[in-house]
Coordinates of C-alpha atoms in Angstrom, one line a residue:
X271 CA 22.3 174.0 226.6
X272 CA 18.5 174.5 226.0
X273 CA 16.6 171.7 227.6
X274 CA 12.7 171.2 227.2
X275 CA 10.5 171.8 230.3
X276 CA 8.4 168.3 230.9
X277 CA 4.7 169.4 231.9
X278 CA 2.9 168.2 235.1
X279 CA 1.4 165.8 236.4
X280 CA 5.2 164.4 236.0
X281 CA 6.7 164.3 239.8
X282 CA 9.6 166.0 239.6
X283 CA 11.7 163.4 239.9
X284 CA 9.9 162.3 236.6
X285 CA 10.4 165.6 235.0
X286 CA 14.0 165.8 235.8
X287 CA 14.2 162.3 234.3
X288 CA 12.5 162.9 230.8
X289 CA 14.3 166.1 230.4
X290 CA 18.0 165.0 230.9
X291 CA 17.4 161.8 229.2
X292 CA 15.8 163.8 226.0
X293 CA 18.1 166.3 226.1
X294 CA 20.8 163.2 225.8
X295 CA 18.5 161.3 222.9
X296 CA 18.7 164.5 220.8
X297 CA 22.7 165.6 221.7
X298 CA 21.6 168.7 223.5
X299 CA 23.8 167.4 226.2
X300 CA 26.4 165.7 224.0
X301 CA 28.1 162.2 224.8
X302 CA 31.2 162.6 227.0
X303 CA 29.4 165.3 228.5
X304 CA 30.0 166.2 232.4
X305 CA 26.2 166.8 234.2
X306 CA 26.3 169.6 236.4
X307 CA 23.0 170.0 238.9
X308 CA 23.3 173.7 238.7
X309 CA 22.7 174.4 235.2
X310 CA 20.2 171.2 234.7
X311 CA 18.4 172.5 237.7
X312 CA 18.4 176.2 235.5
X313 CA 17.5 174.8 232.6
X314 CA 14.6 172.7 233.8
X315 CA 13.2 174.9 236.1
X316 CA 13.1 172.5 238.9
X317 CA 15.6 172.2 242.0
X318 CA 18.4 170.1 242.3
X319 CA 16.9 167.3 244.6
X320 CA 14.9 165.9 241.6
X321 CA 17.7 165.8 239.3
X322 CA 20.0 164.2 242.2
X323 CA 16.9 161.6 242.3
X324 CA 17.0 161.1 238.6
X325 CA 20.2 160.8 238.1
X326 CA 20.4 157.2 239.3
X327 CA 17.4 155.5 237.5
X328 CA 19.5 157.5 234.3
X329 CA 22.8 155.4 235.2
X330 CA 20.4 152.2 235.4
X331 CA 19.7 152.7 232.1
X332 CA 22.8 153.3 230.5
X333 CA 22.7 157.0 229.4
X334 CA 25.2 158.4 231.9
X335 CA 28.0 157.0 234.1
X336 CA 28.8 158.5 237.6
X337 CA 32.6 158.5 238.8
X338 CA 33.4 158.8 242.2
X339 CA 35.4 162.1 243.2
X340 CA 35.0 163.1 239.3
X341 CA 31.1 163.2 238.4
X342 CA 28.2 162.0 236.2
X343 CA 28.9 161.8 232.7
X344 CA 26.4 161.1 229.8
X345 CA 27.2 157.6 228.3
X346 CA 29.2 158.0 224.7
X347 CA 27.6 155.6 221.7
X348 CA 30.3 152.5 221.1
X349 CA 30.3 150.5 218.1
X350 CA 29.0 147.9 220.4
X351 CA 26.2 149.0 221.0
X352 CA 25.1 150.3 217.3
X353 CA 25.9 146.8 216.7
X354 CA 23.4 145.1 219.1
X355 CA 20.7 148.1 218.7
X356 CA 20.8 147.1 215.0
X357 CA 20.9 143.2 215.5
X358 CA 17.9 143.5 217.5
X359 CA 16.0 145.9 215.2
X360 CA 16.9 143.8 212.0
X361 CA 14.7 141.1 213.6
X362 CA 12.2 143.0 214.7
X363 CA 11.2 144.6 211.5
X364 CA 11.7 142.2 209.6
X365 CA 8.8 140.4 211.4
X366 CA 6.8 143.2 211.3
X367 CA 7.0 143.3 207.7
X368 CA 5.8 139.9 207.5
X369 CA 2.9 140.0 209.5
X370 CA 1.6 143.6 208.3
X371 CA 1.6 142.8 204.6
X372 CA -1.6 140.5 204.6
X373 CA -3.5 143.5 206.5
X374 CA -2.4 146.3 205.0
X375 CA -4.9 148.8 204.0
X376 CA -4.6 152.1 201.7
X377 CA -5.6 154.1 204.9
X378 CA -2.5 152.6 206.6
X379 CA -0.8 153.5 203.5
X380 CA -1.6 157.4 203.6
X381 CA -1.2 157.4 207.0
X382 CA 2.7 156.5 206.4
X383 CA 2.5 158.8 203.9
X384 CA 1.4 161.6 205.9
X385 CA 4.4 160.4 207.9
X386 CA 7.1 160.5 205.4
X387 CA 5.4 164.4 204.4
X388 CA 6.0 165.2 207.4
X389 CA 9.5 163.9 207.5
X390 CA 10.5 165.8 204.1
X391 CA 9.2 169.3 206.3
X392 CA 11.1 168.7 208.6
X393 CA 14.7 167.8 206.6
X394 CA 16.1 171.2 208.6
X395 CA 15.2 170.5 211.7
X396 CA 17.2 167.1 213.1
X397 CA 15.3 166.6 216.3
X398 CA 11.8 166.7 214.7
X399 CA 13.5 164.5 211.8
X400 CA 14.4 161.8 214.3
X401 CA 11.2 161.7 216.1
X402 CA 8.8 161.2 213.0
X403 CA 11.5 158.8 212.0
X404 CA 10.6 157.0 215.2
X405 CA 6.7 157.4 214.6
X406 CA 7.0 155.9 211.2
X407 CA 9.2 152.6 212.4
X408 CA 6.6 152.6 215.3
X409 CA 3.2 152.8 213.3
X410 CA 5.0 149.8 211.2
X411 CA 5.3 147.5 214.1
X412 CA 1.7 148.5 215.2
X413 CA 0.2 147.7 212.3
X414 CA 1.9 144.1 212.5
X415 CA -0.7 143.7 215.1
X416 CA 1.6 142.2 217.7
X417 CA 1.6 144.2 220.6
X418 CA 4.8 143.0 221.9
X419 CA 6.7 143.6 219.1
X420 CA 5.6 146.8 219.4
X421 CA 6.8 147.2 223.2
X422 CA 10.0 145.8 221.6
X423 CA 10.4 148.7 219.2
X424 CA 9.3 151.3 222.2
X425 CA 12.0 149.7 224.4
X426 CA 14.7 150.1 222.0
X427 CA 13.2 153.6 219.9
X428 CA 15.2 155.9 222.7
X429 CA 18.7 154.5 221.4
X430 CA 17.5 154.3 217.7
X431 CA 16.6 158.1 218.0
X432 CA 20.3 158.6 219.9
X433 CA 21.9 157.1 217.4
X434 CA 20.1 158.4 214.6
X435 CA 20.8 161.9 215.3
X436 CA 24.8 161.2 214.8
X437 CA 23.7 159.5 211.6
X438 CA 22.1 162.4 210.2
X439 CA 25.7 164.1 210.4
X440 CA 26.6 162.2 207.6
X441 CA 26.7 163.9 204.5
X442 CA 23.0 163.2 202.4
X443 CA 21.6 161.3 205.2
X444 CA 18.7 163.2 205.8
X445 CA 17.7 162.8 201.9
X446 CA 19.0 158.8 201.9
X447 CA 16.8 158.7 204.7
X448 CA 13.8 159.8 202.9
X449 CA 14.0 158.2 199.8
X450 CA 14.9 154.4 201.9
X451 CA 11.3 155.3 203.9
X452 CA 9.3 156.0 200.0
X453 CA 11.1 152.9 199.1
X454 CA 9.2 151.1 202.2
X455 CA 6.3 152.4 201.3
X456 CA 6.1 151.5 197.8
X457 CA 6.8 147.5 198.5
X458 CA 4.2 147.8 201.2
X459 CA 1.5 149.3 198.8
X460 CA 2.9 146.2 196.1
X461 CA 2.1 144.1 198.8
X462 CA 5.5 142.1 197.9
X463 CA 6.8 140.4 201.2
X464 CA 10.7 139.8 199.9
X465 CA 10.6 143.7 198.1
X466 CA 9.8 145.4 201.7
X467 CA 12.3 143.1 203.9
X468 CA 15.0 143.7 201.7
X469 CA 14.0 147.5 201.5
X470 CA 13.8 147.4 205.4
X471 CA 16.9 145.5 205.7
X472 CA 18.8 147.9 203.2
X473 CA 17.6 151.3 205.5
X474 CA 18.7 149.5 208.7
X475 CA 22.1 148.6 207.0
X476 CA 22.3 152.4 205.8
X477 CA 21.8 153.7 209.1
X478 CA 24.4 151.4 210.9
X479 CA 27.0 152.3 208.3
X480 CA 26.3 156.4 208.9
X481 CA 26.6 156.2 212.7
X482 CA 29.2 154.2 212.5
X483 CA 31.1 156.7 209.9
X484 CA 30.2 159.4 212.3
X485 CA 31.6 157.7 215.3
X486 CA 34.9 157.3 213.4
X487 CA 34.8 161.1 212.3
X488 CA 34.7 162.1 215.8
X489 CA 37.3 160.1 217.0
X490 CA 39.9 161.8 214.3
X491 CA 40.0 158.2 212.1
X492 CA 39.4 157.6 208.7
X493 CA 35.7 156.6 207.6

């Protein structure tokens, strides 16, 4: 297991929190896996004390579960988790489209195309691909001009990334995601609100199906 060391000026507790959370999101530490303080300490390059201090915060946010006399385990992704996040995402991103269409500019489109091109270059690197995917959707929220919408997107973005890594295990999901993003950009260029909303909803639904399919495969069920 290889975790990414977090740079100062974060406190050691915050370093531990960020390092473990990012490892969970990127599936470096897998759902259901037990956390070992010694291993985490060695990988993060910090002592065990801040790791112990970070665990309650990770548990409070639902990333891990501590079981007395058994240990601390990474939470598993459940169908309910996916459905709840998808419901929130549909509502947020449809509103984002409605707000940004009247004010989107050629410069905004150019930035979206740059993010798209970056994703194309990252097709073989799931972690980078998902990170840029997050940037794409956060940027759309920023274009809406509604700060609270941006905050809501940022709040659920970590779980979206966590699910997204699972989704990329589905056949051709990376290529399909790129096609879906390209269609969203094209609809935004044309300032077609209804087609843009449909493109976003279709994209979210395809992601939902890919994640659920991945979960079933991991359980040994037929997708």
